[in-house]
Short mmCIF file of C-alpha atoms in Angstrom, two decimals:
data_model
loop_
_atom_site.label_atom_id
_atom_site.label_comp_id
_atom_site.label_asym_id
_atom_site.label_seq_id
_atom_site.Cartn_x
_atom_site.Cartn_y
_atom_site.Cartn_z
CA MET Z 1 -83.74 39.55 4.69
CA SER Z 2 -84.16 42.44 7.52
CA GLU Z 3 -87.17 42.79 8.12
CA LEU Z 4 -88.39 44.83 11.11
CA ASN Z 5 -89.80 44.95 14.15
CA ALA Z 6 -92.27 48.19 13.83
CA CYS Z 7 -95.82 48.03 12.61
CA ILE Z 8 -98.74 51.24 12.17
CA VAL Z 9 -101.87 50.26 14.57
CA GLY Z 10 -103.82 53.42 14.43
CA TRP Z 11 -103.68 56.72 11.87
CA ALA Z 12 -105.92 59.71 11.35
CA HIS Z 13 -105.59 62.20 8.65
CA SER Z 14 -107.10 66.11 8.29
CA ARG Z 15 -108.54 67.24 4.96
CA PHE Z 16 -106.07 68.87 2.57
CA GLY Z 17 -106.23 72.74 1.23
CA LYS Z 18 -106.76 76.44 2.23
CA LEU Z 19 -108.73 75.59 5.54
CA GLU Z 20 -109.84 78.58 7.59
CA ASP Z 21 -111.41 76.15 10.38
CA ALA Z 22 -107.76 75.49 10.88
CA PRO Z 23 -106.22 79.10 11.08
CA ASP Z 24 -103.06 77.81 12.90
CA LEU Z 25 -100.06 75.10 13.59
CA GLU Z 26 -101.58 73.98 16.15
CA THR Z 27 -105.30 73.71 15.36
CA LEU Z 28 -104.11 70.91 12.88
CA ILE Z 29 -101.80 69.14 15.40
CA ALA Z 30 -105.07 68.92 17.84
CA GLY Z 31 -106.96 67.62 15.11
CA VAL Z 32 -105.42 64.75 14.32
CA ALA Z 33 -103.15 63.32 17.75
CA ARG Z 34 -106.21 61.86 19.43
CA ALA Z 35 -107.95 60.74 16.93
CA ALA Z 36 -105.07 58.75 15.58
CA VAL Z 37 -104.26 57.38 19.76
CA GLU Z 38 -108.40 56.90 19.79
CA ASP Z 39 -108.19 55.04 16.20
CA ALA Z 40 -105.50 52.64 18.28
CA GLY Z 41 -107.71 51.82 20.50
CA ILE Z 42 -105.40 53.09 23.97
CA ALA Z 43 -104.85 55.59 26.24
CA PRO Z 44 -103.25 58.22 25.69
CA SER Z 45 -101.24 57.82 28.81
CA GLU Z 46 -99.86 54.31 26.43
CA ILE Z 47 -97.74 56.43 24.36
CA ASP Z 48 -94.54 56.81 25.39
CA ALA Z 49 -92.97 59.79 23.17
CA GLY Z 50 -94.09 61.33 19.93
CA PHE Z 51 -92.66 62.51 17.12
CA VAL Z 52 -93.64 65.82 15.51
CA GLY Z 53 -92.81 66.13 11.42
CA VAL Z 54 -92.87 69.93 10.51
CA PHE Z 55 -90.61 71.93 7.78
CA GLY Z 56 -91.61 75.52 8.91
CA GLU Z 57 -89.29 77.66 7.84
CA GLY Z 58 -91.66 80.88 8.25
CA PHE Z 59 -94.54 79.23 6.90
CA THR Z 60 -95.39 80.11 10.44
CA PRO Z 61 -94.02 82.41 13.50
CA GLN Z 62 -94.83 79.88 15.41
CA GLY Z 63 -91.76 77.72 15.59
CA PHE Z 64 -90.35 74.89 18.09
CA PRO Z 65 -93.72 72.64 17.59
CA ALA Z 66 -93.01 69.87 19.11
CA SER Z 67 -94.55 70.27 22.46
CA LEU Z 68 -97.99 71.59 20.72
CA VAL Z 69 -98.90 68.19 21.46
CA LEU Z 70 -99.88 68.61 24.73
CA GLN Z 71 -102.00 70.97 23.87
CA SER Z 72 -104.84 68.12 22.41
CA VAL Z 73 -103.33 65.05 24.05
CA PRO Z 74 -101.59 66.29 28.13
CA GLU Z 75 -101.46 62.88 28.66
CA LEU Z 76 -97.92 63.16 26.98
CA ARG Z 77 -97.06 65.92 29.64
CA PHE Z 78 -92.79 64.95 30.82
CA LYS Z 79 -92.90 62.27 27.98
CA PRO Z 80 -89.89 62.56 25.19
CA ILE Z 81 -91.45 64.75 22.11
CA THR Z 82 -89.54 65.58 19.19
CA ARG Z 83 -89.62 68.28 16.34
CA PHE Z 84 -87.89 66.37 13.03
CA GLU Z 85 -87.53 68.34 9.51
CA ASN Z 86 -86.16 67.06 6.57
CA ALA Z 87 -87.56 69.29 3.72
CA CYS Z 88 -90.55 67.96 1.56
CA ALA Z 89 -89.72 65.02 3.60
CA THR Z 90 -89.94 65.39 7.28
CA GLY Z 91 -93.23 63.16 7.51
CA SER Z 92 -90.39 60.45 7.23
CA ALA Z 93 -88.46 61.59 8.72
CA ALA Z 94 -90.48 61.66 11.79
CA ILE Z 95 -91.32 57.76 11.31
CA HIS Z 96 -88.08 56.98 11.13
CA GLY Z 97 -87.58 58.20 14.93
CA ALA Z 98 -90.27 56.89 15.40
CA LEU Z 99 -89.10 53.72 14.42
CA ASP Z 100 -85.98 53.89 15.53
CA PHE Z 101 -87.40 55.03 19.62
CA LEU Z 102 -89.12 51.52 18.88
CA ALA Z 103 -85.85 49.94 18.01
CA ALA Z 104 -84.18 50.43 20.72
CA ARG Z 105 -87.14 49.52 22.44
CA ARG Z 106 -87.47 52.75 24.33
CA GLY Z 107 -90.81 52.34 24.63
CA ARG Z 108 -93.83 50.55 23.33
CA PHE Z 109 -96.19 53.30 21.39
CA ALA Z 110 -94.57 56.13 19.27
CA LEU Z 111 -97.43 59.03 18.52
CA VAL Z 112 -95.97 60.33 14.92
CA VAL Z 113 -97.38 63.47 13.49
CA GLY Z 114 -96.99 65.53 10.94
CA ALA Z 115 -98.55 69.37 9.95
CA GLU Z 116 -98.33 72.28 7.74
CA LYS Z 117 -100.04 75.78 7.60
CA MET Z 118 -99.15 76.59 4.14
CA THR Z 119 -101.65 79.53 3.12
CA ALA Z 120 -101.89 82.41 5.78
CA VAL Z 121 -98.15 82.95 3.89
CA PRO Z 122 -98.29 85.39 0.65
CA GLY Z 123 -97.50 83.46 -2.88
CA PRO Z 124 -94.67 84.65 -2.80
CA LYS Z 125 -93.19 84.27 -0.07
CA VAL Z 126 -94.07 80.81 -0.79
CA GLY Z 127 -92.16 80.03 -3.47
CA ASP Z 128 -89.21 81.70 -1.30
CA ILE Z 129 -89.51 79.38 1.68
CA LEU Z 130 -89.64 76.40 -0.51
CA LEU Z 131 -86.36 77.39 -1.85
CA THR Z 132 -85.05 76.80 1.18
CA ALA Z 133 -84.73 73.12 0.17
CA SER Z 134 -82.65 73.37 -2.56
CA TYR Z 135 -78.79 74.89 -2.59
CA ARG Z 136 -79.30 78.36 -1.88
CA ARG Z 137 -75.72 79.37 -2.99
CA THR Z 138 -76.38 78.47 -6.68
CA GLU Z 139 -80.41 78.17 -6.75
CA GLN Z 140 -80.94 80.93 -5.21
CA ASP Z 141 -81.99 82.99 -8.22
CA ILE Z 142 -83.73 80.31 -11.05
CA GLU Z 143 -86.88 81.26 -12.24
CA GLY Z 144 -90.19 80.14 -10.34
CA GLY Z 145 -88.30 78.43 -7.48
CA PHE Z 146 -89.12 75.03 -6.70
CA ALA Z 147 -90.92 75.07 -9.76
CA GLY Z 148 -88.07 76.11 -11.65
CA VAL Z 149 -85.59 72.98 -10.52
CA PHE Z 150 -88.38 70.91 -11.51
CA ALA Z 151 -88.80 73.14 -14.97
CA ARG Z 152 -84.69 72.54 -15.66
CA ILE Z 153 -85.06 68.97 -14.68
CA ALA Z 154 -87.43 68.50 -16.78
CA GLU Z 155 -85.69 70.65 -20.06
CA ALA Z 156 -82.55 67.91 -19.02
CA TYR Z 157 -84.72 65.08 -19.16
CA PHE Z 158 -86.46 65.84 -22.35
CA GLN Z 159 -82.68 66.65 -23.88
CA ARG Z 160 -81.62 63.23 -23.23
CA HIS Z 161 -84.78 61.43 -23.83
CA GLY Z 162 -87.23 63.50 -25.86
CA ASP Z 163 -90.31 65.78 -25.32
CA GLN Z 164 -92.64 63.53 -22.76
CA SER Z 165 -95.32 66.83 -22.64
CA ASP Z 166 -98.15 63.73 -23.22
CA ALA Z 167 -96.77 61.25 -20.40
CA LEU Z 168 -96.31 64.80 -17.89
CA ALA Z 169 -100.13 65.56 -18.81
CA ALA Z 170 -100.98 61.28 -18.87
CA ILE Z 171 -99.52 61.36 -14.90
CA ALA Z 172 -101.88 64.93 -13.88
CA ALA Z 173 -104.39 62.91 -15.49
CA LYS Z 174 -104.14 60.00 -13.30
CA ASN Z 175 -103.91 62.02 -9.97
CA HIS Z 176 -106.91 64.20 -10.80
CA ARG Z 177 -109.22 61.00 -11.48
CA ASN Z 178 -107.79 59.32 -8.70
CA GLY Z 179 -108.19 62.74 -6.52
CA VAL Z 180 -111.79 62.17 -6.68
CA ASP Z 181 -112.63 59.23 -4.61
CA ASN Z 182 -109.62 60.84 -1.89
CA PRO Z 183 -112.04 62.72 0.75
CA TRP Z 184 -109.42 64.04 2.39
CA ALA Z 185 -108.06 65.58 -1.12
CA GLN Z 186 -107.57 69.23 -1.25
CA MET Z 187 -108.96 69.62 -5.73
CA ARG Z 188 -111.19 66.65 -6.42
CA LYS Z 189 -112.01 67.09 -9.76
CA ASP Z 190 -110.81 65.23 -13.02
CA LEU Z 191 -109.67 67.00 -15.02
CA GLY Z 192 -109.03 65.09 -17.95
CA TYR Z 193 -106.21 64.62 -20.09
CA ALA Z 194 -106.58 67.29 -22.59
CA PHE Z 195 -107.02 69.86 -20.54
CA CYS Z 196 -103.82 68.56 -18.73
CA ARG Z 197 -102.21 68.19 -21.86
CA GLN Z 198 -103.16 72.07 -23.27
CA GLU Z 199 -101.75 75.33 -22.50
CA SER Z 200 -104.93 77.62 -21.18
CA GLU Z 201 -105.50 80.43 -19.30
CA LYS Z 202 -107.05 78.38 -16.63
CA ASN Z 203 -103.19 76.02 -17.13
CA PRO Z 204 -100.98 78.44 -17.90
CA TYR Z 205 -97.32 77.98 -17.71
CA VAL Z 206 -96.22 77.74 -14.85
CA VAL Z 207 -92.25 78.01 -15.30
CA ARG Z 208 -91.47 76.02 -19.26
CA PRO Z 209 -92.37 73.20 -19.77
CA LEU Z 210 -94.84 72.63 -16.82
CA LYS Z 211 -97.71 73.89 -16.54
CA ARG Z 212 -100.23 74.68 -13.56
CA THR Z 213 -101.66 71.03 -13.65
CA ASP Z 214 -97.67 69.51 -13.26
CA CYS Z 215 -97.06 71.36 -10.33
CA SER Z 216 -98.49 70.17 -6.66
CA LEU Z 217 -100.79 72.27 -4.83
CA VAL Z 218 -100.11 74.37 -1.06
CA SER Z 219 -101.87 73.00 1.55
CA ASP Z 220 -102.86 72.65 5.01
CA GLY Z 221 -103.41 69.95 6.55
CA ALA Z 222 -101.84 67.45 9.20
CA ALA Z 223 -101.34 63.01 9.44
CA ALA Z 224 -100.86 60.80 12.41
CA LEU Z 225 -99.84 57.58 13.11
CA VAL Z 226 -99.35 55.01 16.29
CA LEU Z 227 -96.68 52.79 16.04
CA THR Z 228 -95.79 50.11 18.16
CA ASP Z 229 -93.50 46.95 18.55
CA GLU Z 230 -95.00 43.72 16.44
CA GLU Z 231 -95.77 41.18 19.23
CA THR Z 232 -97.78 44.13 20.59
CA ALA Z 233 -99.49 45.03 17.20
CA ARG Z 234 -100.09 41.21 16.80
CA ALA Z 235 -103.14 41.90 19.93
CA MET Z 236 -104.71 44.68 18.49
CA ASN Z 237 -107.15 45.27 15.97
CA LYS Z 238 -105.24 46.14 12.99
CA ALA Z 239 -101.55 46.16 12.42
CA VAL Z 240 -99.27 46.76 9.15
CA ARG Z 241 -96.57 46.60 9.63
CA PHE Z 242 -93.32 47.68 7.52
CA ARG Z 243 -91.43 45.28 5.80
CA ALA Z 244 -88.81 48.28 4.83
CA ALA Z 245 -87.61 51.10 5.45
CA VAL Z 246 -84.42 52.75 4.09
CA GLN Z 247 -83.17 56.77 4.29
CA VAL Z 248 -80.86 57.60 1.30
CA ASN Z 249 -79.44 60.89 0.88
CA ASP Z 250 -77.53 62.74 -2.12
CA PHE Z 251 -75.76 66.11 -2.44
CA LEU Z 252 -77.79 68.95 -2.13
CA PRO Z 253 -76.41 70.73 -5.23
CA ILE Z 254 -77.96 69.38 -8.10
CA ALA Z 255 -74.91 70.61 -10.38
CA ALA Z 256 -73.30 67.75 -8.01
CA ARG Z 257 -75.00 64.98 -10.23
CA ASP Z 258 -77.09 63.62 -12.65
CA ILE Z 259 -80.12 65.12 -11.83
CA ILE Z 260 -82.96 62.89 -13.84
CA ARG Z 261 -81.71 59.91 -12.52
CA PHE Z 262 -82.35 59.67 -9.19
CA GLU Z 263 -79.68 58.25 -8.32
CA GLY Z 264 -80.93 58.68 -4.62
CA ALA Z 265 -84.14 57.38 -5.25
CA ARG Z 266 -83.37 54.51 -7.03
CA GLU Z 267 -80.36 53.52 -4.15
CA ALA Z 268 -83.16 53.84 -1.16
CA TRP Z 269 -85.44 51.98 -3.87
CA ARG Z 270 -82.69 48.69 -4.35
CA ARG Z 271 -81.98 48.57 -0.11
CA ALA Z 272 -85.90 48.49 0.33
CA TYR Z 273 -85.73 45.66 -1.87
CA ASP Z 274 -83.19 43.80 -0.24
CA GLN Z 275 -84.22 44.80 3.12
CA ALA Z 276 -88.22 43.17 2.29
CA GLY Z 277 -86.95 40.41 0.56
CA VAL Z 278 -89.23 41.78 -2.19
CA THR Z 279 -88.95 42.57 -5.83
CA LEU Z 280 -90.82 45.27 -7.39
CA ALA Z 281 -92.90 42.50 -8.86
CA ASP Z 282 -94.59 41.81 -5.68
CA LEU Z 283 -96.43 45.47 -5.40
CA SER Z 284 -100.16 45.94 -5.11
CA PHE Z 285 -99.20 49.45 -5.34
CA ALA Z 286 -97.45 52.67 -4.37
CA GLU Z 287 -97.91 55.77 -3.65
CA THR Z 288 -94.83 58.49 -4.85
CA HIS Z 289 -93.45 62.22 -4.82
CA ASP Z 290 -95.08 63.70 -7.29
CA CYS Z 291 -94.59 67.84 -6.48
CA PHE Z 292 -93.91 67.95 -9.59
CA THR Z 293 -95.20 65.44 -12.88
CA ILE Z 294 -91.98 64.86 -14.30
CA ALA Z 295 -90.84 63.55 -10.71
CA GLU Z 296 -93.21 61.27 -11.46
CA LEU Z 297 -92.67 60.10 -14.15
CA ILE Z 298 -88.48 59.57 -13.38
CA GLU Z 299 -89.60 57.65 -10.02
CA TYR Z 300 -91.19 55.53 -12.07
CA GLU Z 301 -87.51 54.86 -13.17
CA ALA Z 302 -85.88 54.61 -10.12
CA MET Z 303 -87.58 52.20 -8.29
CA GLY Z 304 -87.52 49.99 -12.01
CA LEU Z 305 -90.62 49.99 -12.95
CA THR Z 306 -89.28 50.71 -16.65
CA PRO Z 307 -85.43 51.06 -17.70
CA GLU Z 308 -84.30 54.33 -18.26
CA GLY Z 309 -85.53 56.89 -20.36
CA GLN Z 310 -88.58 55.14 -20.54
CA GLY Z 311 -90.61 55.89 -17.89
CA ALA Z 312 -93.35 57.46 -20.17
CA ARG Z 313 -94.38 54.41 -21.19
CA ALA Z 314 -95.57 53.69 -17.89
CA ALA Z 315 -98.29 56.48 -17.63
CA LEU Z 316 -99.00 56.46 -21.36
CA GLU Z 317 -99.75 53.21 -21.40
CA GLY Z 318 -101.86 53.35 -18.41
CA TRP Z 319 -99.57 50.64 -16.19
CA THR Z 320 -100.31 53.47 -13.19
CA ALA Z 321 -103.80 53.89 -14.13
CA ALA Z 322 -106.33 52.06 -10.86
CA ASP Z 323 -106.95 49.44 -12.45
CA GLY Z 324 -103.17 48.97 -14.83
CA ARG Z 325 -100.39 46.25 -13.03
CA LEU Z 326 -98.61 48.57 -10.47
CA PRO Z 327 -101.59 51.89 -9.47
CA VAL Z 328 -99.28 54.51 -8.79
CA ASN Z 329 -101.40 57.02 -6.18
CA ARG Z 330 -104.58 55.85 -6.09
CA SER Z 331 -104.67 58.69 -3.50
CA GLY Z 332 -104.46 61.74 -6.12
CA GLY Z 333 -100.80 61.93 -5.02
CA LEU Z 334 -99.75 65.85 -3.92
CA LYS Z 335 -100.76 66.95 -7.29
CA SER Z 336 -104.58 66.55 -5.97
CA LYS Z 337 -104.53 65.22 -3.04
CA GLY Z 338 -102.45 68.65 -2.05
CA HIS Z 339 -98.47 68.51 0.27
CA PRO Z 340 -98.81 70.05 3.33
CA ILE Z 341 -94.87 69.78 3.55
CA GLY Z 342 -94.56 68.37 6.92
CA ALA Z 343 -97.48 65.76 6.73
CA THR Z 344 -97.27 64.23 3.25
CA GLY Z 345 -94.54 61.66 4.36
CA VAL Z 346 -97.18 60.44 6.75
CA SER Z 347 -100.56 61.00 5.14
CA MET Z 348 -98.76 58.48 2.54
CA HIS Z 349 -98.40 56.10 4.92
CA ALA Z 350 -101.64 56.56 6.66
CA LEU Z 351 -102.76 56.27 2.86
CA ALA Z 352 -100.85 52.91 2.29
CA ALA Z 353 -102.58 51.49 5.78
CA MET Z 354 -105.96 51.95 4.88
CA GLN Z 355 -104.89 49.95 1.64
CA LEU Z 356 -103.50 47.23 3.11
CA THR Z 357 -106.01 46.84 6.03
CA GLY Z 358 -109.00 47.36 3.22
CA THR Z 359 -110.12 50.14 4.89
CA ALA Z 360 -109.51 53.03 1.42
CA GLY Z 361 -113.34 53.56 1.24
CA ALA Z 362 -113.44 54.49 -2.79
CA MET Z 363 -109.99 53.92 -3.50
CA GLN Z 364 -109.79 51.11 -2.47
CA LEU Z 365 -107.79 48.99 -4.69
CA PRO Z 366 -109.27 45.06 -5.34
CA LYS Z 367 -106.21 43.14 -4.79
CA ALA Z 368 -103.50 45.85 -1.80
CA ASP Z 369 -101.16 43.07 -0.16
CA LEU Z 370 -98.09 44.76 -0.14
CA GLY Z 371 -97.68 48.37 -0.51
CA GLY Z 372 -94.46 50.47 -1.49
CA VAL Z 373 -94.36 54.22 -0.18
CA PHE Z 374 -91.63 56.79 -1.81
CA ASN Z 375 -91.21 60.58 0.12
CA MET Z 376 -88.95 62.35 -0.58
CA GLY Z 377 -87.32 65.17 0.49
CA GLY Z 378 -85.36 68.85 -2.34
CA ALA Z 379 -85.13 67.45 -5.32
CA ALA Z 380 -84.44 63.76 -4.97
CA VAL Z 381 -82.37 64.58 -2.07
CA ALA Z 382 -83.56 63.04 0.90
CA ASN Z 383 -85.12 59.83 -0.06
CA TYR Z 384 -86.90 57.64 1.75
CA VAL Z 385 -88.71 53.87 0.91
CA SER Z 386 -91.40 51.80 3.07
CA ILE Z 387 -92.00 49.11 2.31
CA LEU Z 388 -95.34 47.55 3.91
CA GLU Z 389 -98.00 44.51 4.42
CA ARG Z 390 -100.55 43.93 6.48
CA LEU Z 391 -100.12 42.30 9.76
CA ARG Z 392 -103.89 41.89 10.99
#
């Protein structure tokens, strides 16, 4: 067991969705950066460094976003601030930058901001930008862009383990039901299992076998965290400790691996359990990366909730429901909450911290002692697992 010496002591979260009142990346960052510092109960001048997660890649004309934090927190002027990018795990990459900074004892407080402005770009352009998180050389022409990549994964899974469309619909319905309770979620509507299961004019196939309800949303949004060392955190109003923080990368081309096994995710979970000195059975809940419903299904197997090929059981038998044996995505997940790429990993950690401190409002679970977070970039390429617990 190797315990980390880092805690989350403050957070802030914007609404996710098509945000007309946040016309650009700068506005999104400003909406959460100072708020997280205030939530931590410290002066902005006490922040020693900033870590900014923005995927970008054409979503915004503004590159080089790190110093945009100064627009709302000018006290950070002349302090180190760095931009991070690791596809859909960009937010977790920024968190790991902050963890490394604290571990090196280069400072006492670190501010992490994740943000993305996606809705200003036309739909077809969005698909092309998202494909930059795949291996262009061999995956450039896959029908449907990134949805097409995961449709291929779903097809391959179905071929090996049978048609799991019922389970995918159950996952979508669960996450939309959970999203009703999340005040920051993009889509707060309980769509029901029947709607998610049936192809219709309102729920067409995007790329077979994935329908619209199987795909996460194009979103604007931002989230922020303040991190510090455990000794400092013990004197603060609230603190959520990292029991584990693991990153595992796999090959980028999907043809280079058994794509339906999510081996990088599996290894990341294994190392996280080992680092934290826990097992899956110790977790109270998990926030996991449901960019597509097939991803959440395979992630059940990667985290060890079910044997390989049996992830459908967890969905169909209610294991992962809010009142199940391991609630998964009580926030509504990417499916309902939205998926502003740079913000997602930071959001997942903020929402897990709320659960652990009993401040999750209508999302609050009756038992929230230990939480697992899984955020991935690409098709299980950059895999990040955190295990979190309340310190105070």
